[in-house]
Amino acid sequence: MSEPSADVLMPISSSNLNETTVSPSSITLNASNGNLDNAVTITGVNDGIEDEDQAFSISLGTTVSTDLVYNGLNLVDINMINEAIPPAILLFSAGKYRGHFIGTTPQ
């Protein structure tokens, strides 16, 4: 495809905001950045519920542009999994860190 002749707005969202957030919620592509990487951060939400891995999708919404080649493109959603990781719990004794972890080991 050719470079866009006008800005192209691409909305980005999560199918399950209880499990994940997305930032930014949209990106704008144009002739100067359309061939560059555009970072989107997907962050797991600690919902405080001990549950199994949760499937969700990142929706790349329908594009909006005055460039008719790029306007109205319906992009494919990206299926992902938010892994259920038990919370790490530090144990303290007499105000001192004992170094025990319950759940996951810190990296």
PDB file of N, CA and C in Angstrom:
ATOM      1  N   MET A   1       0.835  -1.176   0.000  1.00  0.00           N
ATOM      2  CA  MET A   1       0.000   0.000   0.000  1.00  0.00           C
ATOM      3  C   MET A   1       0.883   1.243   0.000  1.00  0.00           C
ATOM      4  N   SER A   2       0.384   2.275  -0.573  1.00  0.00           N
ATOM      5  CA  SER A   2       1.099   3.546  -0.585  1.00  0.00           C
ATOM      6  C   SER A   2       0.978   4.226   0.777  1.00  0.00           C
ATOM      7  N   GLU A   3       1.809   5.224   1.008  1.00  0.00           N
ATOM      8  CA  GLU A   3       1.699   5.992   2.239  1.00  0.00           C
ATOM      9  C   GLU A   3       0.395   6.777   2.222  1.00  0.00           C
ATOM     10  N   PRO A   4      -0.224   6.974   3.382  1.00  0.00           N
ATOM     11  CA  PRO A   4      -1.478   7.734   3.411  1.00  0.00           C
ATOM     12  C   PRO A   4      -1.241   9.203   3.066  1.00  0.00           C
ATOM     13  N   SER A   5      -2.188   9.789   2.369  1.00  0.00           N
ATOM     14  CA  SER A   5      -2.091  11.214   2.017  1.00  0.00           C
ATOM     15  C   SER A   5      -2.674  12.109   3.107  1.00  0.00           C
ATOM     16  N   ALA A   6      -3.290  11.503   4.117  1.00  0.00           N
ATOM     17  CA  ALA A   6      -3.873  12.232   5.244  1.00  0.00           C
ATOM     18  C   ALA A   6      -3.729  11.371   6.496  1.00  0.00           C
ATOM     19  N   ASP A   7      -3.935  11.972   7.659  1.00  0.00           N
ATOM     20  CA  ASP A   7      -3.869  11.216   8.908  1.00  0.00           C
ATOM     21  C   ASP A   7      -4.867  10.062   8.889  1.00  0.00           C
ATOM     22  N   VAL A   8      -4.452   8.960   9.495  1.00  0.00           N
ATOM     23  CA  VAL A   8      -5.312   7.779   9.633  1.00  0.00           C
ATOM     24  C   VAL A   8      -5.416   7.471  11.121  1.00  0.00           C
ATOM     25  N   LEU A   9      -6.607   7.593  11.678  1.00  0.00           N
ATOM     26  CA  LEU A   9      -6.839   7.317  13.084  1.00  0.00           C
ATOM     27  C   LEU A   9      -7.226   5.851  13.245  1.00  0.00           C
ATOM     28  N   MET A  10      -6.508   5.145  14.129  1.00  0.00           N
ATOM     29  CA  MET A  10      -6.819   3.741  14.388  1.00  0.00           C
ATOM     30  C   MET A  10      -7.137   3.586  15.875  1.00  0.00           C
ATOM     31  N   PRO A  11      -8.420   3.375  16.224  1.00  0.00           N
ATOM     32  CA  PRO A  11      -8.784   3.153  17.621  1.00  0.00           C
ATOM     33  C   PRO A  11      -8.278   1.790  18.091  1.00  0.00           C
ATOM     34  N   ILE A  12      -7.911   1.709  19.366  1.00  0.00           N
ATOM     35  CA  ILE A  12      -7.402   0.464  19.940  1.00  0.00           C
ATOM     36  C   ILE A  12      -8.092   0.269  21.283  1.00  0.00           C
ATOM     37  N   SER A  13      -8.623  -0.936  21.525  1.00  0.00           N
ATOM     38  CA  SER A  13      -9.302  -1.191  22.793  1.00  0.00           C
ATOM     39  C   SER A  13      -9.168  -2.653  23.184  1.00  0.00           C
ATOM     40  N   SER A  14      -9.444  -2.919  24.455  1.00  0.00           N
ATOM     41  CA  SER A  14      -9.442  -4.285  24.977  1.00  0.00           C
ATOM     42  C   SER A  14     -10.881  -4.769  25.076  1.00  0.00           C
ATOM     43  N   SER A  15     -11.069  -6.055  24.841  1.00  0.00           N
ATOM     44  CA  SER A  15     -12.415  -6.624  24.960  1.00  0.00           C
ATOM     45  C   SER A  15     -12.814  -6.842  26.419  1.00  0.00           C
ATOM     46  N   ASN A  16     -11.838  -6.760  27.345  1.00  0.00           N
ATOM     47  CA  ASN A  16     -12.143  -7.007  28.748  1.00  0.00           C
ATOM     48  C   ASN A  16     -11.337  -6.058  29.625  1.00  0.00           C
ATOM     49  N   LEU A  17     -11.908  -4.913  29.954  1.00  0.00           N
ATOM     50  CA  LEU A  17     -11.219  -3.909  30.765  1.00  0.00           C
ATOM     51  C   LEU A  17     -11.032  -4.344  32.213  1.00  0.00           C
ATOM     52  N   ASN A  18     -11.712  -5.419  32.642  1.00  0.00           N
ATOM     53  CA  ASN A  18     -11.476  -5.963  33.979  1.00  0.00           C
ATOM     54  C   ASN A  18     -10.165  -6.741  34.033  1.00  0.00           C
ATOM     55  N   GLU A  19      -9.639  -7.111  32.882  1.00  0.00           N
ATOM     56  CA  GLU A  19      -8.408  -7.899  32.812  1.00  0.00           C
ATOM     57  C   GLU A  19      -7.232  -7.131  32.217  1.00  0.00           C
ATOM     58  N   THR A  20      -7.492  -6.195  31.308  1.00  0.00           N
ATOM     59  CA  THR A  20      -6.403  -5.496  30.627  1.00  0.00           C
ATOM     60  C   THR A  20      -6.792  -4.062  30.280  1.00  0.00           C
ATOM     61  N   THR A  21      -5.770  -3.212  30.229  1.00  0.00           N
ATOM     62  CA  THR A  21      -5.963  -1.866  29.723  1.00  0.00           C
ATOM     63  C   THR A  21      -5.025  -1.658  28.550  1.00  0.00           C
ATOM     64  N   VAL A  22      -5.357  -0.689  27.719  1.00  0.00           N
ATOM     65  CA  VAL A  22      -4.578  -0.387  26.524  1.00  0.00           C
ATOM     66  C   VAL A  22      -4.242   1.098  26.534  1.00  0.00           C
ATOM     67  N   SER A  23      -2.998   1.404  26.211  1.00  0.00           N
ATOM     68  CA  SER A  23      -2.587   2.807  26.132  1.00  0.00           C
ATOM     69  C   SER A  23      -1.561   2.973  25.018  1.00  0.00           C
ATOM     70  N   PRO A  24      -1.794   3.911  24.136  1.00  0.00           N
ATOM     71  CA  PRO A  24      -2.924   4.842  24.055  1.00  0.00           C
ATOM     72  C   PRO A  24      -4.160   4.143  23.489  1.00  0.00           C
ATOM     73  N   SER A  25      -5.294   4.829  23.536  1.00  0.00           N
ATOM     74  CA  SER A  25      -6.538   4.242  23.036  1.00  0.00           C
ATOM     75  C   SER A  25      -6.701   4.411  21.531  1.00  0.00           C
ATOM     76  N   SER A  26      -5.749   5.110  20.916  1.00  0.00           N
ATOM     77  CA  SER A  26      -5.729   5.216  19.452  1.00  0.00           C
ATOM     78  C   SER A  26      -4.338   5.680  19.032  1.00  0.00           C
ATOM     79  N   ILE A  27      -4.018   5.412  17.796  1.00  0.00           N
ATOM     80  CA  ILE A  27      -2.795   5.961  17.214  1.00  0.00           C
ATOM     81  C   ILE A  27      -3.159   6.616  15.887  1.00  0.00           C
ATOM     82  N   THR A  28      -2.363   7.597  15.522  1.00  0.00           N
ATOM     83  CA  THR A  28      -2.571   8.283  14.255  1.00  0.00           C
ATOM     84  C   THR A  28      -1.379   8.004  13.361  1.00  0.00           C
ATOM     85  N   LEU A  29      -1.660   7.423  12.213  1.00  0.00           N
ATOM     86  CA  LEU A  29      -0.628   7.121  11.230  1.00  0.00           C
ATOM     87  C   LEU A  29      -0.708   8.146  10.107  1.00  0.00           C
ATOM     88  N   ASN A  30       0.452   8.485   9.556  1.00  0.00           N
ATOM     89  CA  ASN A  30       0.480   9.404   8.421  1.00  0.00           C
ATOM     90  C   ASN A  30       1.724   9.114   7.580  1.00  0.00           C
ATOM     91  N   ALA A  31       1.981   9.929   6.601  1.00  0.00           N
ATOM     92  CA  ALA A  31       3.092   9.686   5.686  1.00  0.00           C
ATOM     93  C   ALA A  31       4.442   9.686   6.402  1.00  0.00           C
ATOM     94  N   SER A  32       4.565  10.428   7.495  1.00  0.00           N
ATOM     95  CA  SER A  32       5.862  10.512   8.173  1.00  0.00           C
ATOM     96  C   SER A  32       6.091   9.406   9.197  1.00  0.00           C
ATOM     97  N   ASN A  33       5.032   8.769   9.704  1.00  0.00           N
ATOM     98  CA  ASN A  33       5.243   7.718  10.706  1.00  0.00           C
ATOM     99  C   ASN A  33       4.579   6.385  10.364  1.00  0.00           C
ATOM    100  N   GLY A  34       3.934   6.304   9.227  1.00  0.00           N
ATOM    101  CA  GLY A  34       3.185   5.104   8.860  1.00  0.00           C
ATOM    102  C   GLY A  34       4.032   3.863   8.679  1.00  0.00           C
ATOM    103  N   ASN A  35       5.327   4.032   8.403  1.00  0.00           N
ATOM    104  CA  ASN A  35       6.192   2.869   8.221  1.00  0.00           C
ATOM    105  C   ASN A  35       7.082   2.630   9.441  1.00  0.00           C
ATOM    106  N   LEU A  36       6.823   3.358  10.536  1.00  0.00           N
ATOM    107  CA  LEU A  36       7.589   3.202  11.767  1.00  0.00           C
ATOM    108  C   LEU A  36       6.781   2.402  12.781  1.00  0.00           C
ATOM    109  N   ASP A  37       7.498   1.830  13.766  1.00  0.00           N
ATOM    110  CA  ASP A  37       6.802   1.149  14.855  1.00  0.00           C
ATOM    111  C   ASP A  37       6.049   2.175  15.685  1.00  0.00           C
ATOM    112  N   ASN A  38       4.848   1.840  16.072  1.00  0.00           N
ATOM    113  CA  ASN A  38       4.030   2.681  16.942  1.00  0.00           C
ATOM    114  C   ASN A  38       3.688   1.844  18.168  1.00  0.00           C
ATOM    115  N   ALA A  39       4.208   2.214  19.326  1.00  0.00           N
ATOM    116  CA  ALA A  39       4.049   1.416  20.537  1.00  0.00           C
ATOM    117  C   ALA A  39       2.659   1.535  21.126  1.00  0.00           C
ATOM    118  N   VAL A  40       2.132   0.404  21.535  1.00  0.00           N
ATOM    119  CA  VAL A  40       0.884   0.330  22.282  1.00  0.00           C
ATOM    120  C   VAL A  40       1.178  -0.548  23.492  1.00  0.00           C
ATOM    121  N   THR A  41       0.850  -0.061  24.676  1.00  0.00           N
ATOM    122  CA  THR A  41       1.105  -0.810  25.901  1.00  0.00           C
ATOM    123  C   THR A  41      -0.172  -1.503  26.354  1.00  0.00           C
ATOM    124  N   ILE A  42      -0.079  -2.809  26.582  1.00  0.00           N
ATOM    125  CA  ILE A  42      -1.192  -3.610  27.068  1.00  0.00           C
ATOM    126  C   ILE A  42      -0.811  -4.046  28.477  1.00  0.00           C
ATOM    127  N   THR A  43      -1.616  -3.655  29.456  1.00  0.00           N
ATOM    128  CA  THR A  43      -1.282  -3.904  30.850  1.00  0.00           C
ATOM    129  C   THR A  43      -2.331  -4.795  31.490  1.00  0.00           C
ATOM    130  N   GLY A  44      -1.883  -5.870  32.126  1.00  0.00           N
ATOM    131  CA  GLY A  44      -2.791  -6.735  32.866  1.00  0.00           C
ATOM    132  C   GLY A  44      -3.293  -6.024  34.107  1.00  0.00           C
ATOM    133  N   VAL A  45      -4.563  -6.215  34.435  1.00  0.00           N
ATOM    134  CA  VAL A  45      -5.176  -5.597  35.606  1.00  0.00           C
ATOM    135  C   VAL A  45      -5.243  -6.638  36.718  1.00  0.00           C
ATOM    136  N   ASN A  46      -4.754  -6.269  37.887  1.00  0.00           N
ATOM    137  CA  ASN A  46      -4.895  -7.142  39.044  1.00  0.00           C
ATOM    138  C   ASN A  46      -6.288  -6.928  39.602  1.00  0.00           C
ATOM    139  N   ASP A  47      -7.183  -7.850  39.286  1.00  0.00           N
ATOM    140  CA  ASP A  47      -8.577  -7.689  39.692  1.00  0.00           C
ATOM    141  C   ASP A  47      -8.852  -8.265  41.076  1.00  0.00           C
ATOM    142  N   GLY A  48      -7.818  -8.837  41.719  1.00  0.00           N
ATOM    143  CA  GLY A  48      -7.990  -9.383  43.059  1.00  0.00           C
ATOM    144  C   GLY A  48      -8.763 -10.684  43.105  1.00  0.00           C
ATOM    145  N   ILE A  49      -9.053 -11.246  41.950  1.00  0.00           N
ATOM    146  CA  ILE A  49      -9.804 -12.498  41.876  1.00  0.00           C
ATOM    147  C   ILE A  49      -8.849 -13.604  41.454  1.00  0.00           C
ATOM    148  N   GLU A  50      -8.799 -14.679  42.260  1.00  0.00           N
ATOM    149  CA  GLU A  50      -7.988 -15.824  41.864  1.00  0.00           C
ATOM    150  C   GLU A  50      -8.806 -16.637  40.867  1.00  0.00           C
ATOM    151  N   ASP A  51      -8.418 -16.524  39.607  1.00  0.00           N
ATOM    152  CA  ASP A  51      -9.140 -17.214  38.554  1.00  0.00           C
ATOM    153  C   ASP A  51      -8.136 -17.806  37.569  1.00  0.00           C
ATOM    154  N   GLU A  52      -8.644 -18.459  36.587  1.00  0.00           N
ATOM    155  CA  GLU A  52      -7.803 -19.057  35.558  1.00  0.00           C
ATOM    156  C   GLU A  52      -7.320 -17.981  34.582  1.00  0.00           C
ATOM    157  N   ASP A  53      -6.446 -18.402  33.650  1.00  0.00           N
ATOM    158  CA  ASP A  53      -6.034 -17.497  32.578  1.00  0.00           C
ATOM    159  C   ASP A  53      -7.280 -16.959  31.882  1.00  0.00           C
ATOM    160  N   GLN A  54      -7.247 -15.688  31.512  1.00  0.00           N
ATOM    161  CA  GLN A  54      -8.405 -15.052  30.896  1.00  0.00           C
ATOM    162  C   GLN A  54      -8.084 -14.634  29.468  1.00  0.00           C
ATOM    163  N   ALA A  55      -8.851 -15.147  28.520  1.00  0.00           N
ATOM    164  CA  ALA A  55      -8.682 -14.770  27.117  1.00  0.00           C
ATOM    165  C   ALA A  55      -9.320 -13.403  26.891  1.00  0.00           C
ATOM    166  N   PHE A  56      -8.710 -12.617  26.048  1.00  0.00           N
ATOM    167  CA  PHE A  56      -9.256 -11.327  25.661  1.00  0.00           C
ATOM    168  C   PHE A  56      -8.720 -11.004  24.278  1.00  0.00           C
ATOM    169  N   SER A  57      -9.229  -9.962  23.694  1.00  0.00           N
ATOM    170  CA  SER A  57      -8.714  -9.541  22.397  1.00  0.00           C
ATOM    171  C   SER A  57      -8.448  -8.051  22.406  1.00  0.00           C
ATOM    172  N   ILE A  58      -7.474  -7.664  21.610  1.00  0.00           N
ATOM    173  CA  ILE A  58      -7.191  -6.257  21.375  1.00  0.00           C
ATOM    174  C   ILE A  58      -7.841  -5.927  20.039  1.00  0.00           C
ATOM    175  N   SER A  59      -8.766  -5.001  20.099  1.00  0.00           N
ATOM    176  CA  SER A  59      -9.499  -4.610  18.904  1.00  0.00           C
ATOM    177  C   SER A  59      -8.812  -3.429  18.242  1.00  0.00           C
ATOM    178  N   LEU A  60      -8.439  -3.614  17.011  1.00  0.00           N
ATOM    179  CA  LEU A  60      -7.940  -2.524  16.179  1.00  0.00           C
ATOM    180  C   LEU A  60      -9.156  -2.058  15.390  1.00  0.00           C
ATOM    181  N   GLY A  61      -9.769  -1.004  15.888  1.00  0.00           N
ATOM    182  CA  GLY A  61     -11.047  -0.552  15.351  1.00  0.00           C
ATOM    183  C   GLY A  61     -10.972  -0.073  13.916  1.00  0.00           C
ATOM    184  N   THR A  62     -12.109   0.230  13.361  1.00  0.00           N
ATOM    185  CA  THR A  62     -12.218   0.705  11.988  1.00  0.00           C
ATOM    186  C   THR A  62     -11.509   2.052  11.850  1.00  0.00           C
ATOM    187  N   THR A  63     -10.637   2.137  10.862  1.00  0.00           N
ATOM    188  CA  THR A  63      -9.843   3.356  10.659  1.00  0.00           C
ATOM    189  C   THR A  63     -10.709   4.503  10.145  1.00  0.00           C
ATOM    190  N   VAL A  64     -10.257   5.728  10.468  1.00  0.00           N
ATOM    191  CA  VAL A  64     -10.941   6.942  10.030  1.00  0.00           C
ATOM    192  C   VAL A  64      -9.914   7.848   9.377  1.00  0.00           C
ATOM    193  N   SER A  65     -10.187   8.257   8.136  1.00  0.00           N
ATOM    194  CA  SER A  65      -9.261   9.131   7.412  1.00  0.00           C
ATOM    195  C   SER A  65      -9.990   9.796   6.254  1.00  0.00           C
ATOM    196  N   THR A  66      -9.491  10.977   5.856  1.00  0.00           N
ATOM    197  CA  THR A  66     -10.006  11.587   4.640  1.00  0.00           C
ATOM    198  C   THR A  66      -9.346  10.969   3.403  1.00  0.00           C
ATOM    199  N   ASP A  67      -8.292  10.181   3.606  1.00  0.00           N
ATOM    200  CA  ASP A  67      -7.687   9.406   2.519  1.00  0.00           C
ATOM    201  C   ASP A  67      -8.570   8.174   2.322  1.00  0.00           C
ATOM    202  N   LEU A  68      -9.309   8.133   1.233  1.00  0.00           N
ATOM    203  CA  LEU A  68     -10.301   7.074   1.016  1.00  0.00           C
ATOM    204  C   LEU A  68      -9.701   5.677   0.933  1.00  0.00           C
ATOM    205  N   VAL A  69      -8.419   5.583   0.587  1.00  0.00           N
ATOM    206  CA  VAL A  69      -7.755   4.274   0.548  1.00  0.00           C
ATOM    207  C   VAL A  69      -7.659   3.689   1.959  1.00  0.00           C
ATOM    208  N   TYR A  70      -7.468   4.550   2.947  1.00  0.00           N
ATOM    209  CA  TYR A  70      -7.273   4.109   4.329  1.00  0.00           C
ATOM    210  C   TYR A  70      -8.507   4.279   5.208  1.00  0.00           C
ATOM    211  N   ASN A  71      -9.526   4.941   4.739  1.00  0.00           N
ATOM    212  CA  ASN A  71     -10.727   5.142   5.535  1.00  0.00           C
ATOM    213  C   ASN A  71     -11.573   3.877   5.575  1.00  0.00           C
ATOM    214  N   GLY A  72     -12.062   3.532   6.767  1.00  0.00           N
ATOM    215  CA  GLY A  72     -13.002   2.419   6.888  1.00  0.00           C
ATOM    216  C   GLY A  72     -12.387   1.039   6.848  1.00  0.00           C
ATOM    217  N   LEU A  73     -11.071   0.937   7.048  1.00  0.00           N
ATOM    218  CA  LEU A  73     -10.459  -0.391   7.085  1.00  0.00           C
ATOM    219  C   LEU A  73     -10.822  -1.068   8.392  1.00  0.00           C
ATOM    220  N   ASN A  74     -11.287  -2.307   8.298  1.00  0.00           N
ATOM    221  CA  ASN A  74     -11.624  -3.080   9.489  1.00  0.00           C
ATOM    222  C   ASN A  74     -10.489  -4.054   9.731  1.00  0.00           C
ATOM    223  N   LEU A  75      -9.649  -3.745  10.706  1.00  0.00           N
ATOM    224  CA  LEU A  75      -8.455  -4.537  10.958  1.00  0.00           C
ATOM    225  C   LEU A  75      -8.767  -5.738  11.838  1.00  0.00           C
ATOM    226  N   VAL A  76      -7.928  -6.744  11.755  1.00  0.00           N
ATOM    227  CA  VAL A  76      -8.133  -7.994  12.487  1.00  0.00           C
ATOM    228  C   VAL A  76      -7.812  -7.793  13.965  1.00  0.00           C
ATOM    229  N   ASP A  77      -8.674  -8.328  14.851  1.00  0.00           N
ATOM    230  CA  ASP A  77      -8.408  -8.293  16.285  1.00  0.00           C
ATOM    231  C   ASP A  77      -7.251  -9.224  16.614  1.00  0.00           C
ATOM    232  N   ILE A  78      -6.562  -8.931  17.703  1.00  0.00           N
ATOM    233  CA  ILE A  78      -5.438  -9.743  18.155  1.00  0.00           C
ATOM    234  C   ILE A  78      -5.876 -10.475  19.419  1.00  0.00           C
ATOM    235  N   ASN A  79      -5.925 -11.806  19.362  1.00  0.00           N
ATOM    236  CA  ASN A  79      -6.332 -12.606  20.515  1.00  0.00           C
ATOM    237  C   ASN A  79      -5.145 -12.804  21.444  1.00  0.00           C
ATOM    238  N   MET A  80      -5.391 -12.620  22.749  1.00  0.00           N
ATOM    239  CA  MET A  80      -4.329 -12.721  23.742  1.00  0.00           C
ATOM    240  C   MET A  80      -4.860 -13.426  24.990  1.00  0.00           C
ATOM    241  N   ILE A  81      -3.942 -13.729  25.918  1.00  0.00           N
ATOM    242  CA  ILE A  81      -4.313 -14.343  27.193  1.00  0.00           C
ATOM    243  C   ILE A  81      -3.635 -13.587  28.313  1.00  0.00           C
ATOM    244  N   ASN A  82      -4.404 -13.222  29.325  1.00  0.00           N
ATOM    245  CA  ASN A  82      -3.873 -12.640  30.551  1.00  0.00           C
ATOM    246  C   ASN A  82      -3.675 -13.808  31.506  1.00  0.00           C
ATOM    247  N   GLU A  83      -2.415 -14.159  31.764  1.00  0.00           N
ATOM    248  CA  GLU A  83      -2.121 -15.321  32.588  1.00  0.00           C
ATOM    249  C   GLU A  83      -2.444 -15.039  34.047  1.00  0.00           C
ATOM    250  N   ALA A  84      -3.082 -16.015  34.680  1.00  0.00           N
ATOM    251  CA  ALA A  84      -3.397 -15.912  36.104  1.00  0.00           C
ATOM    252  C   ALA A  84      -2.146 -16.256  36.892  1.00  0.00           C
ATOM    253  N   ILE A  85      -1.595 -15.261  37.558  1.00  0.00           N
ATOM    254  CA  ILE A  85      -0.403 -15.470  38.369  1.00  0.00           C
ATOM    255  C   ILE A  85      -0.786 -15.134  39.803  1.00  0.00           C
ATOM    256  N   PRO A  86      -0.579 -16.079  40.722  1.00  0.00           N
ATOM    257  CA  PRO A  86      -0.945 -15.771  42.108  1.00  0.00           C
ATOM    258  C   PRO A  86      -0.153 -14.584  42.625  1.00  0.00           C
ATOM    259  N   PRO A  87      -0.744 -13.808  43.499  1.00  0.00           N
ATOM    260  CA  PRO A  87      -0.017 -12.655  44.027  1.00  0.00           C
ATOM    261  C   PRO A  87       1.146 -13.095  44.899  1.00  0.00           C
ATOM    262  N   ALA A  88       2.223 -12.345  44.844  1.00  0.00           N
ATOM    263  CA  ALA A  88       3.364 -12.609  45.717  1.00  0.00           C
ATOM    264  C   ALA A  88       3.098 -11.949  47.055  1.00  0.00           C
ATOM    265  N   ILE A  89       3.360 -12.679  48.111  1.00  0.00           N
ATOM    266  CA  ILE A  89       3.143 -12.147  49.450  1.00  0.00           C
ATOM    267  C   ILE A  89       4.455 -12.210  50.216  1.00  0.00           C
ATOM    268  N   LEU A  90       4.905 -11.076  50.693  1.00  0.00           N
ATOM    269  CA  LEU A  90       6.099 -11.018  51.527  1.00  0.00           C
ATOM    270  C   LEU A  90       5.701 -11.250  52.969  1.00  0.00           C
ATOM    271  N   LEU A  91       6.453 -12.073  53.661  1.00  0.00           N
ATOM    272  CA  LEU A  91       6.195 -12.291  55.080  1.00  0.00           C
ATOM    273  C   LEU A  91       7.188 -11.495  55.897  1.00  0.00           C
ATOM    274  N   PHE A  92       6.707 -10.833  56.934  1.00  0.00           N
ATOM    275  CA  PHE A  92       7.563 -10.043  57.812  1.00  0.00           C
ATOM    276  C   PHE A  92       7.492 -10.630  59.209  1.00  0.00           C
ATOM    277  N   SER A  93       8.610 -10.576  59.916  1.00  0.00           N
ATOM    278  CA  SER A  93       8.652 -11.044  61.295  1.00  0.00           C
ATOM    279  C   SER A  93       9.373 -10.001  62.133  1.00  0.00           C
ATOM    280  N   ALA A  94       8.737  -9.530  63.179  1.00  0.00           N
ATOM    281  CA  ALA A  94       9.303  -8.513  64.061  1.00  0.00           C
ATOM    282  C   ALA A  94       9.838  -7.333  63.257  1.00  0.00           C
ATOM    283  N   GLY A  95       9.105  -6.950  62.196  1.00  0.00           N
ATOM    284  CA  GLY A  95       9.496  -5.796  61.390  1.00  0.00           C
ATOM    285  C   GLY A  95      10.637  -6.073  60.431  1.00  0.00           C
ATOM    286  N   LYS A  96      11.089  -7.324  60.335  1.00  0.00           N
ATOM    287  CA  LYS A  96      12.199  -7.641  59.426  1.00  0.00           C
ATOM    288  C   LYS A  96      11.690  -8.528  58.296  1.00  0.00           C
ATOM    289  N   TYR A  97      12.234  -8.285  57.146  1.00  0.00           N
ATOM    290  CA  TYR A  97      11.887  -9.087  55.974  1.00  0.00           C
ATOM    291  C   TYR A  97      12.492 -10.468  56.124  1.00  0.00           C
ATOM    292  N   ARG A  98      11.682 -11.502  56.022  1.00  0.00           N
ATOM    293  CA  ARG A  98      12.160 -12.872  56.158  1.00  0.00           C
ATOM    294  C   ARG A  98      12.501 -13.506  54.827  1.00  0.00           C
ATOM    295  N   GLY A  99      12.113 -12.897  53.726  1.00  0.00           N
ATOM    296  CA  GLY A  99      12.495 -13.437  52.427  1.00  0.00           C
ATOM    297  C   GLY A  99      11.652 -14.585  51.918  1.00  0.00           C
ATOM    298  N   HIS A 100      10.500 -14.778  52.474  1.00  0.00           N
ATOM    299  CA  HIS A 100       9.634 -15.845  51.988  1.00  0.00           C
ATOM    300  C   HIS A 100       8.594 -15.274  51.033  1.00  0.00           C
ATOM    301  N   PHE A 101       8.364 -15.975  49.978  1.00  0.00           N
ATOM    302  CA  PHE A 101       7.346 -15.577  49.018  1.00  0.00           C
ATOM    303  C   PHE A 101       6.315 -16.682  48.919  1.00  0.00           C
ATOM    304  N   ILE A 102       5.083 -16.296  48.902  1.00  0.00           N
ATOM    305  CA  ILE A 102       3.996 -17.236  48.656  1.00  0.00           C
ATOM    306  C   ILE A 102       3.406 -16.848  47.313  1.00  0.00           C
ATOM    307  N   GLY A 103       3.280 -17.789  46.455  1.00  0.00           N
ATOM    308  CA  GLY A 103       2.789 -17.478  45.105  1.00  0.00           C
ATOM    309  C   GLY A 103       3.946 -17.465  44.131  1.00  0.00           C
ATOM    310  N   THR A 104       4.172 -16.343  43.496  1.00  0.00           N
ATOM    311  CA  THR A 104       5.205 -16.284  42.482  1.00  0.00           C
ATOM    312  C   THR A 104       6.517 -15.802  43.077  1.00  0.00           C
ATOM    313  N   THR A 105       7.578 -16.168  42.442  1.00  0.00           N
ATOM    314  CA  THR A 105       8.905 -15.700  42.828  1.00  0.00           C
ATOM    315  C   THR A 105       9.208 -14.454  42.022  1.00  0.00           C
ATOM    316  N   PRO A 106       9.685 -13.389  42.648  1.00  0.00           N
ATOM    317  CA  PRO A 106       9.992 -12.178  41.887  1.00  0.00           C
ATOM    318  C   PRO A 106      11.102 -12.412  40.894  1.00  0.00           C
ATOM    319  N   GLN A 107      11.021 -11.746  39.800  1.00  0.00           N
ATOM    320  CA  GLN A 107      12.052 -11.879  38.751  1.00  0.00           C
ATOM    321  C   GLN A 107      13.151 -10.875  38.942  1.00  0.00           C
TER     322      GLN A 107
END
